[in-house]
Amino acid sequence: MRKKFIVSIVFLGLVAIFACRKEQKPPARPESTGDKQTKWTIGMSQCNLGEPWRVQMNADIRNAADQHPELRVIFKDAQNDSLRQRAQIEEFVNAGIDLLIVSPKEAAPLTPPVAAAFDKGIPVIVLDRRVLGDKYTCFIGADNKKIGRAAGEWIVERLSGKGRVVELKGLMTSTPGQDRHTGFREGIKGTSIDVIFEADMKWLEPDARREMESALARFKAIDLVYAHNDPGAHGAYLAALASGREKEIIFVGIDALPHEGQVYVRQGILGASFEYPTGGSEAIAVALKILSGESVPKEIVLNSRVFTRENIERGGDWISPKEVEDE
Ligand code: FRU
């Protein structure tokens, strides 16, 4: 009797263990959602949704994916936290996604989880900000160095080669911040443009406003602010407005969203805004190719336009910095 009892306890124990293990298995891929015949699940790891530009990137991805019933995209927002983004990428991998799209907050901390996904055989599309090394399938983004250089050259021309400039940098642990800085410095090289104040505003409008308040307090004369994105340029403008100095300063930004930077240019708040395409629809086109077994280039470089008061009504001008011809 006792033996029988022990045998049944062991049996029940084994059943319980197997039931738990089954639960821990990654969820089966959805074959259909409603009338959609989902074939592939894409995980999209977005570093932050605090800026309009990133909301637009997600919308571009969603709109492009909606044209393809065989695709399902799951979005995760890391809320500007590299550790959270890392964990979210790992969650995607454990859930058995077919492809990862990632727009990483910072290069170094996000490189290992992206490489781990790639090493597991999951195709990875890196969008806009880069990771280190080459453990990804395809990078899609505009050339930030070229944009920075074009901004530098535009500023040289606008200031006739001479003036005091404030540079409000994007997060310098992210690659667009580094490239928009080096490109800009190349663009103003050999001129009498003097960068009198520079600070890392981490892509954030409130930080840019605070940094600009310091610049305004320290310097009586500022001719122009070069901010690495439009929220930064707008934050600087608000600081200048609050101290009644907005009319003496030209503000230049990057992104040129139709409902953000381009509006600022139309309103005369920004002297120029350089387009930074989100690459969202391109990412879906590339994802489809990868998932269908086609090969794709390792790098896809998107073009950029500059919008000024003079050219905005005709849709801006494509940028082509002088140095590019020498490359
Ligand atoms: C949004 C943003 C954009 C900028 C891009 C650079 O988070 O700061 O304004 O162009 O990221 O990666």
mmCIF file of C-alpha atoms and ligand atoms in Angstrom:
data_model
loop_
_atom_site.group_PDB
_atom_site.id
_atom_site.type_symbol
_atom_site.label_atom_id
_atom_site.label_comp_id
_atom_site.label_asym_id
_atom_site.label_seq_id
_atom_site.Cartn_x
_atom_site.Cartn_y
_atom_site.Cartn_z
ATOM 1 C CA MET A 1 0.000 0.000 0.000
ATOM 2 C CA ARG A 2 2.771 2.353 1.114
ATOM 3 C CA LYS A 3 4.784 1.458 -1.995
ATOM 4 C CA LYS A 4 1.770 2.260 -4.171
ATOM 5 C CA PHE A 5 1.370 5.615 -2.390
ATOM 6 C CA ILE A 6 5.057 6.544 -2.948
ATOM 7 C CA VAL A 7 4.844 5.551 -6.619
ATOM 8 C CA SER A 8 1.799 7.792 -7.146
ATOM 9 C CA ILE A 9 3.486 10.730 -5.357
ATOM 10 C CA VAL A 10 6.563 10.357 -7.614
ATOM 11 C CA PHE A 11 4.314 10.091 -10.657
ATOM 12 C CA LEU A 12 2.385 13.250 -9.717
ATOM 13 C CA GLY A 13 5.683 15.047 -9.087
ATOM 14 C CA LEU A 14 6.927 14.148 -12.559
ATOM 15 C CA VAL A 15 3.669 15.302 -14.118
ATOM 16 C CA ALA A 16 3.980 18.644 -12.289
ATOM 17 C CA ILE A 17 7.605 19.108 -13.444
ATOM 18 C CA PHE A 18 6.669 18.443 -17.068
ATOM 19 C CA ALA A 19 3.706 20.795 -16.864
ATOM 20 C CA CYS A 20 5.964 23.609 -15.574
ATOM 21 C CA ARG A 21 8.594 22.975 -18.209
ATOM 22 C CA LYS A 22 5.980 23.139 -20.887
ATOM 23 C CA GLU A 23 4.897 26.545 -19.574
ATOM 24 C CA GLN A 24 8.445 27.885 -19.723
ATOM 25 C CA LYS A 25 8.802 27.066 -23.402
ATOM 26 C CA PRO A 26 8.787 30.159 -25.650
ATOM 27 C CA PRO A 27 5.267 30.863 -26.809
ATOM 28 C CA ALA A 28 4.397 29.218 -30.086
ATOM 29 C CA ARG A 29 4.515 31.632 -33.009
ATOM 30 C CA PRO A 30 1.107 32.926 -33.887
ATOM 31 C CA GLU A 31 0.007 31.468 -37.182
ATOM 32 C CA SER A 32 -2.909 33.772 -37.529
ATOM 33 C CA THR A 33 -4.309 36.836 -35.829
ATOM 34 C CA GLY A 34 -7.930 37.287 -36.811
ATOM 35 C CA ASP A 35 -8.052 37.058 -40.561
ATOM 36 C CA LYS A 36 -4.314 37.863 -40.841
ATOM 37 C CA GLN A 37 -2.171 34.953 -41.888
ATOM 38 C CA THR A 38 0.908 35.717 -39.825
ATOM 39 C CA LYS A 39 3.959 33.937 -41.036
ATOM 40 C CA TRP A 40 6.715 35.938 -39.367
ATOM 41 C CA THR A 41 6.980 37.818 -36.084
ATOM 42 C CA ILE A 42 9.296 40.824 -35.919
ATOM 43 C CA GLY A 43 10.449 42.292 -32.619
ATOM 44 C CA MET A 44 11.055 46.044 -32.748
ATOM 45 C CA SER A 45 13.199 47.364 -29.921
ATOM 46 C CA GLN A 46 12.796 51.160 -29.711
ATOM 47 C CA CYS A 47 15.139 52.982 -27.320
ATOM 48 C CA ASN A 48 12.709 55.730 -26.425
ATOM 49 C CA LEU A 49 9.348 57.154 -27.412
ATOM 50 C CA GLY A 50 9.870 60.530 -25.744
ATOM 51 C CA GLU A 51 10.726 62.347 -28.987
ATOM 52 C CA PRO A 52 8.306 62.838 -31.907
ATOM 53 C CA TRP A 53 10.942 61.471 -34.271
ATOM 54 C CA ARG A 54 10.844 58.017 -32.635
ATOM 55 C CA VAL A 55 7.047 57.987 -32.538
ATOM 56 C CA GLN A 56 7.264 58.634 -36.295
ATOM 57 C CA MET A 57 9.755 55.787 -36.753
ATOM 58 C CA ASN A 58 7.370 53.336 -35.071
ATOM 59 C CA ALA A 59 4.460 54.679 -37.135
ATOM 60 C CA ASP A 60 6.485 54.245 -40.347
ATOM 61 C CA ILE A 61 7.264 50.649 -39.370
ATOM 62 C CA ARG A 62 3.657 49.919 -38.435
ATOM 63 C CA ASN A 63 2.247 51.444 -41.627
ATOM 64 C CA ALA A 64 4.682 49.549 -43.833
ATOM 65 C CA ALA A 65 4.075 46.261 -41.982
ATOM 66 C CA ASP A 66 0.303 46.712 -42.222
ATOM 67 C CA GLN A 67 0.625 46.269 -45.985
ATOM 68 C CA HIS A 68 1.914 42.724 -45.389
ATOM 69 C CA PRO A 69 -0.508 40.368 -43.634
ATOM 70 C CA GLU A 70 2.277 37.802 -43.313
ATOM 71 C CA LEU A 71 4.093 40.093 -40.847
ATOM 72 C CA ARG A 72 3.362 40.784 -37.212
ATOM 73 C CA VAL A 73 5.434 43.439 -35.415
ATOM 74 C CA ILE A 74 5.721 43.571 -31.639
ATOM 75 C CA PHE A 75 7.026 46.893 -30.282
ATOM 76 C CA LYS A 76 8.921 47.412 -27.039
ATOM 77 C CA ASP A 77 9.875 50.848 -25.694
ATOM 78 C CA ALA A 78 13.006 50.948 -23.508
ATOM 79 C CA GLN A 79 12.112 54.424 -22.178
ATOM 80 C CA ASN A 80 15.617 55.776 -22.722
ATOM 81 C CA ASP A 81 17.238 53.127 -20.516
ATOM 82 C CA SER A 82 19.999 50.963 -22.036
ATOM 83 C CA LEU A 83 19.639 48.226 -19.399
ATOM 84 C CA ARG A 84 15.921 47.971 -20.048
ATOM 85 C CA GLN A 85 16.541 47.847 -23.787
ATOM 86 C CA ARG A 86 19.033 45.054 -23.287
ATOM 87 C CA ALA A 87 16.503 43.038 -21.258
ATOM 88 C CA GLN A 88 13.799 43.650 -23.861
ATOM 89 C CA ILE A 89 16.032 42.361 -26.668
ATOM 90 C CA GLU A 90 16.702 39.243 -24.601
ATOM 91 C CA GLU A 91 12.957 38.802 -24.062
ATOM 92 C CA PHE A 92 12.398 38.984 -27.818
ATOM 93 C CA VAL A 93 15.075 36.345 -28.424
ATOM 94 C CA ASN A 94 13.611 34.037 -25.765
ATOM 95 C CA ALA A 95 10.150 34.449 -27.262
ATOM 96 C CA GLY A 96 11.430 33.075 -30.572
ATOM 97 C CA ILE A 97 10.971 36.082 -32.882
ATOM 98 C CA ASP A 98 11.907 35.598 -36.530
ATOM 99 C CA LEU A 99 13.722 38.932 -36.939
ATOM 100 C CA LEU A 100 14.844 41.798 -34.731
ATOM 101 C CA ILE A 101 14.744 45.495 -35.624
ATOM 102 C CA VAL A 102 16.623 47.604 -33.099
ATOM 103 C CA SER A 103 17.237 51.314 -32.708
ATOM 104 C CA PRO A 104 19.728 51.228 -29.840
ATOM 105 C CA LYS A 105 20.022 53.997 -27.264
ATOM 106 C CA GLU A 106 23.817 53.672 -26.944
ATOM 107 C CA ALA A 107 26.385 51.724 -28.927
ATOM 108 C CA ALA A 108 28.488 49.948 -26.269
ATOM 109 C CA PRO A 109 25.831 48.592 -23.856
ATOM 110 C CA LEU A 110 23.574 47.354 -26.646
ATOM 111 C CA THR A 111 26.274 45.605 -28.659
ATOM 112 C CA PRO A 112 26.335 42.332 -26.606
ATOM 113 C CA PRO A 113 22.568 41.570 -26.684
ATOM 114 C CA VAL A 114 22.380 42.425 -30.405
ATOM 115 C CA ALA A 115 25.406 40.207 -31.113
ATOM 116 C CA ALA A 116 23.878 37.401 -29.020
ATOM 117 C CA ALA A 117 20.646 37.547 -31.049
ATOM 118 C CA PHE A 118 22.638 37.524 -34.289
ATOM 119 C CA ASP A 119 24.793 34.592 -33.090
ATOM 120 C CA LYS A 120 21.597 32.652 -32.355
ATOM 121 C CA GLY A 121 20.700 32.963 -36.029
ATOM 122 C CA ILE A 122 18.113 35.735 -35.664
ATOM 123 C CA PRO A 123 18.502 38.306 -38.469
ATOM 124 C CA VAL A 124 19.048 41.781 -37.016
ATOM 125 C CA ILE A 125 18.324 45.143 -38.672
ATOM 126 C CA VAL A 126 20.005 48.026 -36.828
ATOM 127 C CA LEU A 127 18.207 51.326 -37.418
ATOM 128 C CA ASP A 128 19.527 54.910 -37.074
ATOM 129 C CA ARG A 129 21.993 54.509 -34.169
ATOM 130 C CA ARG A 130 24.762 51.978 -34.571
ATOM 131 C CA VAL A 131 26.170 49.206 -32.390
ATOM 132 C CA LEU A 132 29.889 48.364 -32.280
ATOM 133 C CA GLY A 133 31.402 45.691 -34.525
ATOM 134 C CA ASP A 134 29.584 43.858 -37.307
ATOM 135 C CA LYS A 135 27.339 41.327 -35.616
ATOM 136 C CA TYR A 136 24.111 42.340 -37.304
ATOM 137 C CA THR A 137 22.568 41.660 -40.699
ATOM 138 C CA CYS A 138 21.941 45.160 -42.027
ATOM 139 C CA PHE A 139 22.344 48.750 -40.856
ATOM 140 C CA ILE A 140 19.906 51.357 -42.179
ATOM 141 C CA GLY A 141 20.342 55.075 -41.540
ATOM 142 C CA ALA A 142 21.331 58.436 -42.956
ATOM 143 C CA ASP A 143 24.964 59.547 -42.976
ATOM 144 C CA ASN A 144 25.247 61.637 -39.807
ATOM 145 C CA LYS A 145 28.762 62.798 -40.574
ATOM 146 C CA LYS A 146 27.620 64.093 -43.925
ATOM 147 C CA ILE A 147 24.639 65.844 -42.315
ATOM 148 C CA GLY A 148 26.920 67.426 -39.664
ATOM 149 C CA ARG A 149 29.324 68.578 -42.370
ATOM 150 C CA ALA A 150 26.511 70.043 -44.465
ATOM 151 C CA ALA A 151 25.217 71.853 -41.371
ATOM 152 C CA GLY A 152 28.723 73.218 -40.733
ATOM 153 C CA GLU A 153 29.019 74.470 -44.309
ATOM 154 C CA TRP A 154 25.549 76.016 -44.224
ATOM 155 C CA ILE A 155 26.490 77.815 -40.988
ATOM 156 C CA VAL A 156 29.772 79.102 -42.467
ATOM 157 C CA GLU A 157 27.868 80.532 -45.397
ATOM 158 C CA ARG A 158 25.064 81.979 -43.280
ATOM 159 C CA LEU A 159 27.539 83.707 -40.933
ATOM 160 C CA SER A 160 29.880 84.733 -43.773
ATOM 161 C CA GLY A 161 32.668 82.679 -42.279
ATOM 162 C CA LYS A 162 32.776 84.353 -38.871
ATOM 163 C CA GLY A 163 30.789 84.108 -35.640
ATOM 164 C CA ARG A 164 30.227 82.746 -32.130
ATOM 165 C CA VAL A 165 28.443 79.434 -32.060
ATOM 166 C CA VAL A 166 26.952 77.211 -29.350
ATOM 167 C CA GLU A 167 26.948 73.473 -30.085
ATOM 168 C CA LEU A 168 24.327 71.427 -28.243
ATOM 169 C CA LYS A 169 25.329 67.840 -28.766
ATOM 170 C CA GLY A 170 23.207 64.699 -28.848
ATOM 171 C CA LEU A 171 24.051 61.894 -26.474
ATOM 172 C CA MET A 172 27.758 61.390 -27.106
ATOM 173 C CA THR A 173 27.629 57.667 -26.280
ATOM 174 C CA SER A 174 25.357 57.261 -29.311
ATOM 175 C CA THR A 175 26.832 57.251 -32.792
ATOM 176 C CA PRO A 176 24.705 60.035 -34.379
ATOM 177 C CA GLY A 177 25.897 62.436 -31.648
ATOM 178 C CA GLN A 178 29.538 61.571 -32.356
ATOM 179 C CA ASP A 179 29.125 61.828 -36.136
ATOM 180 C CA ARG A 180 27.077 65.035 -36.138
ATOM 181 C CA HIS A 181 29.835 66.557 -34.011
ATOM 182 C CA THR A 182 32.830 65.432 -36.112
ATOM 183 C CA GLY A 183 31.063 66.239 -39.369
ATOM 184 C CA PHE A 184 30.220 69.731 -38.143
ATOM 185 C CA ARG A 185 33.776 70.395 -37.011
ATOM 186 C CA GLU A 186 35.018 69.345 -40.464
ATOM 187 C CA GLY A 187 32.485 71.675 -42.078
ATOM 188 C CA ILE A 188 33.678 74.749 -40.151
ATOM 189 C CA LYS A 189 37.392 73.884 -40.299
ATOM 190 C CA GLY A 190 39.671 76.711 -41.418
ATOM 191 C CA THR A 191 37.008 79.404 -40.923
ATOM 192 C CA SER A 192 36.582 82.009 -38.180
ATOM 193 C CA ILE A 193 33.609 80.242 -36.654
ATOM 194 C CA ASP A 194 34.305 80.018 -32.957
ATOM 195 C CA VAL A 195 32.498 77.366 -30.880
ATOM 196 C CA ILE A 196 32.286 79.273 -27.598
ATOM 197 C CA PHE A 197 30.145 76.779 -25.679
ATOM 198 C CA GLU A 198 29.390 73.085 -26.140
ATOM 199 C CA ALA A 199 27.385 70.676 -24.023
ATOM 200 C CA ASP A 200 25.806 67.218 -24.227
ATOM 201 C CA MET A 201 22.030 67.696 -24.084
ATOM 202 C CA LYS A 202 21.459 63.954 -24.592
ATOM 203 C CA TRP A 203 18.914 64.590 -27.413
ATOM 204 C CA LEU A 204 16.490 66.051 -24.864
ATOM 205 C CA GLU A 205 14.705 69.397 -25.180
ATOM 206 C CA PRO A 206 14.647 70.208 -21.419
ATOM 207 C CA ASP A 207 18.396 69.492 -21.154
ATOM 208 C CA ALA A 208 19.083 71.699 -24.196
ATOM 209 C CA ARG A 209 17.074 74.506 -22.642
ATOM 210 C CA ARG A 210 19.042 74.237 -19.373
ATOM 211 C CA GLU A 211 22.405 74.190 -21.180
ATOM 212 C CA MET A 212 21.385 77.182 -23.282
ATOM 213 C CA GLU A 213 20.476 79.101 -20.127
ATOM 214 C CA SER A 214 24.076 78.599 -18.959
ATOM 215 C CA ALA A 215 25.435 79.690 -22.351
ATOM 216 C CA LEU A 216 23.263 82.826 -22.334
ATOM 217 C CA ALA A 217 24.365 83.663 -18.796
ATOM 218 C CA ARG A 218 28.032 83.325 -19.732
ATOM 219 C CA PHE A 219 28.121 84.967 -23.163
ATOM 220 C CA LYS A 220 26.790 88.373 -24.112
ATOM 221 C CA ALA A 221 27.009 87.679 -27.816
ATOM 222 C CA ILE A 222 25.899 84.430 -29.447
ATOM 223 C CA ASP A 223 25.275 84.353 -33.196
ATOM 224 C CA LEU A 224 24.028 80.835 -33.744
ATOM 225 C CA VAL A 225 23.090 77.586 -32.019
ATOM 226 C CA TYR A 226 23.833 74.307 -33.770
ATOM 227 C CA ALA A 227 21.813 71.600 -32.040
ATOM 228 C CA HIS A 228 22.131 67.939 -33.014
ATOM 229 C CA ASN A 229 18.348 67.584 -33.197
ATOM 230 C CA ASP A 230 15.278 69.788 -33.535
ATOM 231 C CA PRO A 231 14.028 69.276 -29.967
ATOM 232 C CA GLY A 232 17.476 70.531 -28.846
ATOM 233 C CA ALA A 233 17.293 73.569 -31.139
ATOM 234 C CA HIS A 234 13.783 74.321 -29.909
ATOM 235 C CA GLY A 235 14.854 74.021 -26.252
ATOM 236 C CA ALA A 236 17.652 76.523 -26.944
ATOM 237 C CA TYR A 237 15.188 78.840 -28.668
ATOM 238 C CA LEU A 238 12.876 78.736 -25.638
ATOM 239 C CA ALA A 239 15.779 79.671 -23.347
ATOM 240 C CA ALA A 240 16.701 82.600 -25.608
ATOM 241 C CA LEU A 241 13.043 83.662 -25.846
ATOM 242 C CA ALA A 242 12.765 83.705 -22.053
ATOM 243 C CA SER A 243 15.724 86.085 -21.869
ATOM 244 C CA GLY A 244 14.550 88.216 -24.794
ATOM 245 C CA ARG A 245 17.512 87.287 -26.994
ATOM 246 C CA GLU A 246 15.866 84.993 -29.531
ATOM 247 C CA LYS A 247 15.976 87.548 -32.355
ATOM 248 C CA GLU A 248 19.759 87.968 -32.242
ATOM 249 C CA ILE A 249 20.440 84.206 -32.576
ATOM 250 C CA ILE A 250 19.989 81.793 -35.486
ATOM 251 C CA PHE A 251 18.919 78.252 -34.522
ATOM 252 C CA VAL A 252 19.817 75.190 -36.569
ATOM 253 C CA GLY A 253 18.582 71.652 -35.909
ATOM 254 C CA ILE A 254 18.399 68.158 -37.391
ATOM 255 C CA ASP A 255 15.409 65.815 -38.049
ATOM 256 C CA ALA A 256 13.080 68.063 -40.099
ATOM 257 C CA LEU A 257 9.898 66.123 -39.392
ATOM 258 C CA PRO A 258 7.013 67.672 -41.353
ATOM 259 C CA HIS A 259 5.117 68.326 -38.098
ATOM 260 C CA GLU A 260 8.148 69.460 -36.045
ATOM 261 C CA GLY A 261 11.349 70.876 -37.609
ATOM 262 C CA GLN A 262 9.695 71.908 -40.859
ATOM 263 C CA VAL A 263 7.024 73.781 -38.909
ATOM 264 C CA TYR A 264 9.728 75.565 -36.882
ATOM 265 C CA VAL A 265 11.413 76.608 -40.135
ATOM 266 C CA ARG A 266 8.092 77.914 -41.509
ATOM 267 C CA GLN A 267 7.493 79.834 -38.290
ATOM 268 C CA GLY A 268 10.961 81.360 -38.487
ATOM 269 C CA ILE A 269 12.088 79.704 -35.213
ATOM 270 C CA LEU A 270 14.777 77.660 -36.982
ATOM 271 C CA GLY A 271 17.061 79.042 -39.689
ATOM 272 C CA ALA A 272 17.546 75.521 -41.043
ATOM 273 C CA SER A 273 16.642 71.942 -40.252
ATOM 274 C CA PHE A 274 18.403 68.954 -41.803
ATOM 275 C CA GLU A 275 16.283 65.921 -42.552
ATOM 276 C CA TYR A 276 16.989 62.694 -40.709
ATOM 277 C CA PRO A 277 14.771 60.001 -42.260
ATOM 278 C CA THR A 278 13.505 57.373 -39.802
ATOM 279 C CA GLY A 279 14.203 54.417 -42.103
ATOM 280 C CA GLY A 280 11.060 52.700 -40.778
ATOM 281 C CA SER A 281 9.521 51.717 -44.108
ATOM 282 C CA GLU A 282 12.939 50.717 -45.503
ATOM 283 C CA ALA A 283 13.412 48.422 -42.490
ATOM 284 C CA ILE A 284 10.207 46.538 -43.293
ATOM 285 C CA ALA A 285 11.181 46.207 -46.983
ATOM 286 C CA VAL A 286 14.583 44.804 -45.952
ATOM 287 C CA ALA A 287 13.003 42.530 -43.315
ATOM 288 C CA LEU A 288 10.748 40.976 -45.963
ATOM 289 C CA LYS A 289 13.725 40.305 -48.205
ATOM 290 C CA ILE A 290 15.716 38.686 -45.395
ATOM 291 C CA LEU A 291 12.759 36.551 -44.282
ATOM 292 C CA SER A 292 12.199 35.407 -47.874
ATOM 293 C CA GLY A 293 15.791 34.277 -48.109
ATOM 294 C CA GLU A 294 17.086 37.093 -50.314
ATOM 295 C CA SER A 295 20.437 38.669 -49.559
ATOM 296 C CA VAL A 296 20.612 42.317 -48.502
ATOM 297 C CA PRO A 297 23.485 44.812 -48.297
ATOM 298 C CA LYS A 298 25.232 45.255 -44.952
ATOM 299 C CA GLU A 299 24.675 49.036 -45.086
ATOM 300 C CA ILE A 300 21.818 51.083 -46.501
ATOM 301 C CA VAL A 301 22.475 54.836 -46.458
ATOM 302 C CA LEU A 302 19.465 57.142 -46.686
ATOM 303 C CA ASN A 303 19.560 60.602 -48.240
ATOM 304 C CA SER A 304 18.858 63.842 -46.459
ATOM 305 C CA ARG A 305 17.510 67.283 -47.367
ATOM 306 C CA VAL A 306 17.989 70.685 -45.843
ATOM 307 C CA PHE A 307 14.944 72.879 -45.198
ATOM 308 C CA THR A 308 15.267 76.644 -44.963
ATOM 309 C CA ARG A 309 12.792 79.485 -45.276
ATOM 310 C CA GLU A 310 13.850 79.950 -48.886
ATOM 311 C CA ASN A 311 13.423 76.361 -50.048
ATOM 312 C CA ILE A 312 10.753 74.856 -47.794
ATOM 313 C CA GLU A 313 7.827 75.539 -50.132
ATOM 314 C CA ARG A 314 9.536 73.579 -52.886
ATOM 315 C CA GLY A 315 10.347 70.661 -50.565
ATOM 316 C CA GLY A 316 13.908 71.486 -49.450
ATOM 317 C CA ASP A 317 17.199 70.698 -51.201
ATOM 318 C CA TRP A 318 19.178 67.461 -51.145
ATOM 319 C CA ILE A 319 22.407 67.867 -49.238
ATOM 320 C CA SER A 320 25.765 67.316 -50.864
ATOM 321 C CA PRO A 321 28.621 68.674 -48.767
ATOM 322 C CA LYS A 322 31.643 69.835 -50.746
ATOM 323 C CA GLU A 323 34.011 67.303 -49.185
ATOM 324 C CA VAL A 324 31.887 64.382 -50.341
ATOM 325 C CA GLU A 325 33.158 64.948 -53.873
ATOM 326 C CA ASP A 326 36.715 64.381 -52.618
ATOM 327 C CA GLU A 327 35.881 61.127 -50.856
HETATM 328 C C1 FRU B 1 15.257 60.889 -31.163
HETATM 329 C C2 FRU B 1 16.516 61.377 -31.710
HETATM 330 C C3 FRU B 1 16.342 62.242 -32.928
HETATM 331 C C4 FRU B 1 17.691 62.140 -33.501
HETATM 332 C C5 FRU B 1 17.952 60.666 -33.350
HETATM 333 C C6 FRU B 1 19.377 60.284 -33.343
HETATM 334 O O1 FRU B 1 15.496 60.082 -30.041
HETATM 335 O O2 FRU B 1 17.184 62.087 -30.711
HETATM 336 O O3 FRU B 1 15.929 63.523 -32.615
HETATM 337 O O4 FRU B 1 17.812 62.606 -34.774
HETATM 338 O O5 FRU B 1 17.346 60.313 -32.142
HETATM 339 O O6 FRU B 1 19.533 58.943 -33.109
#
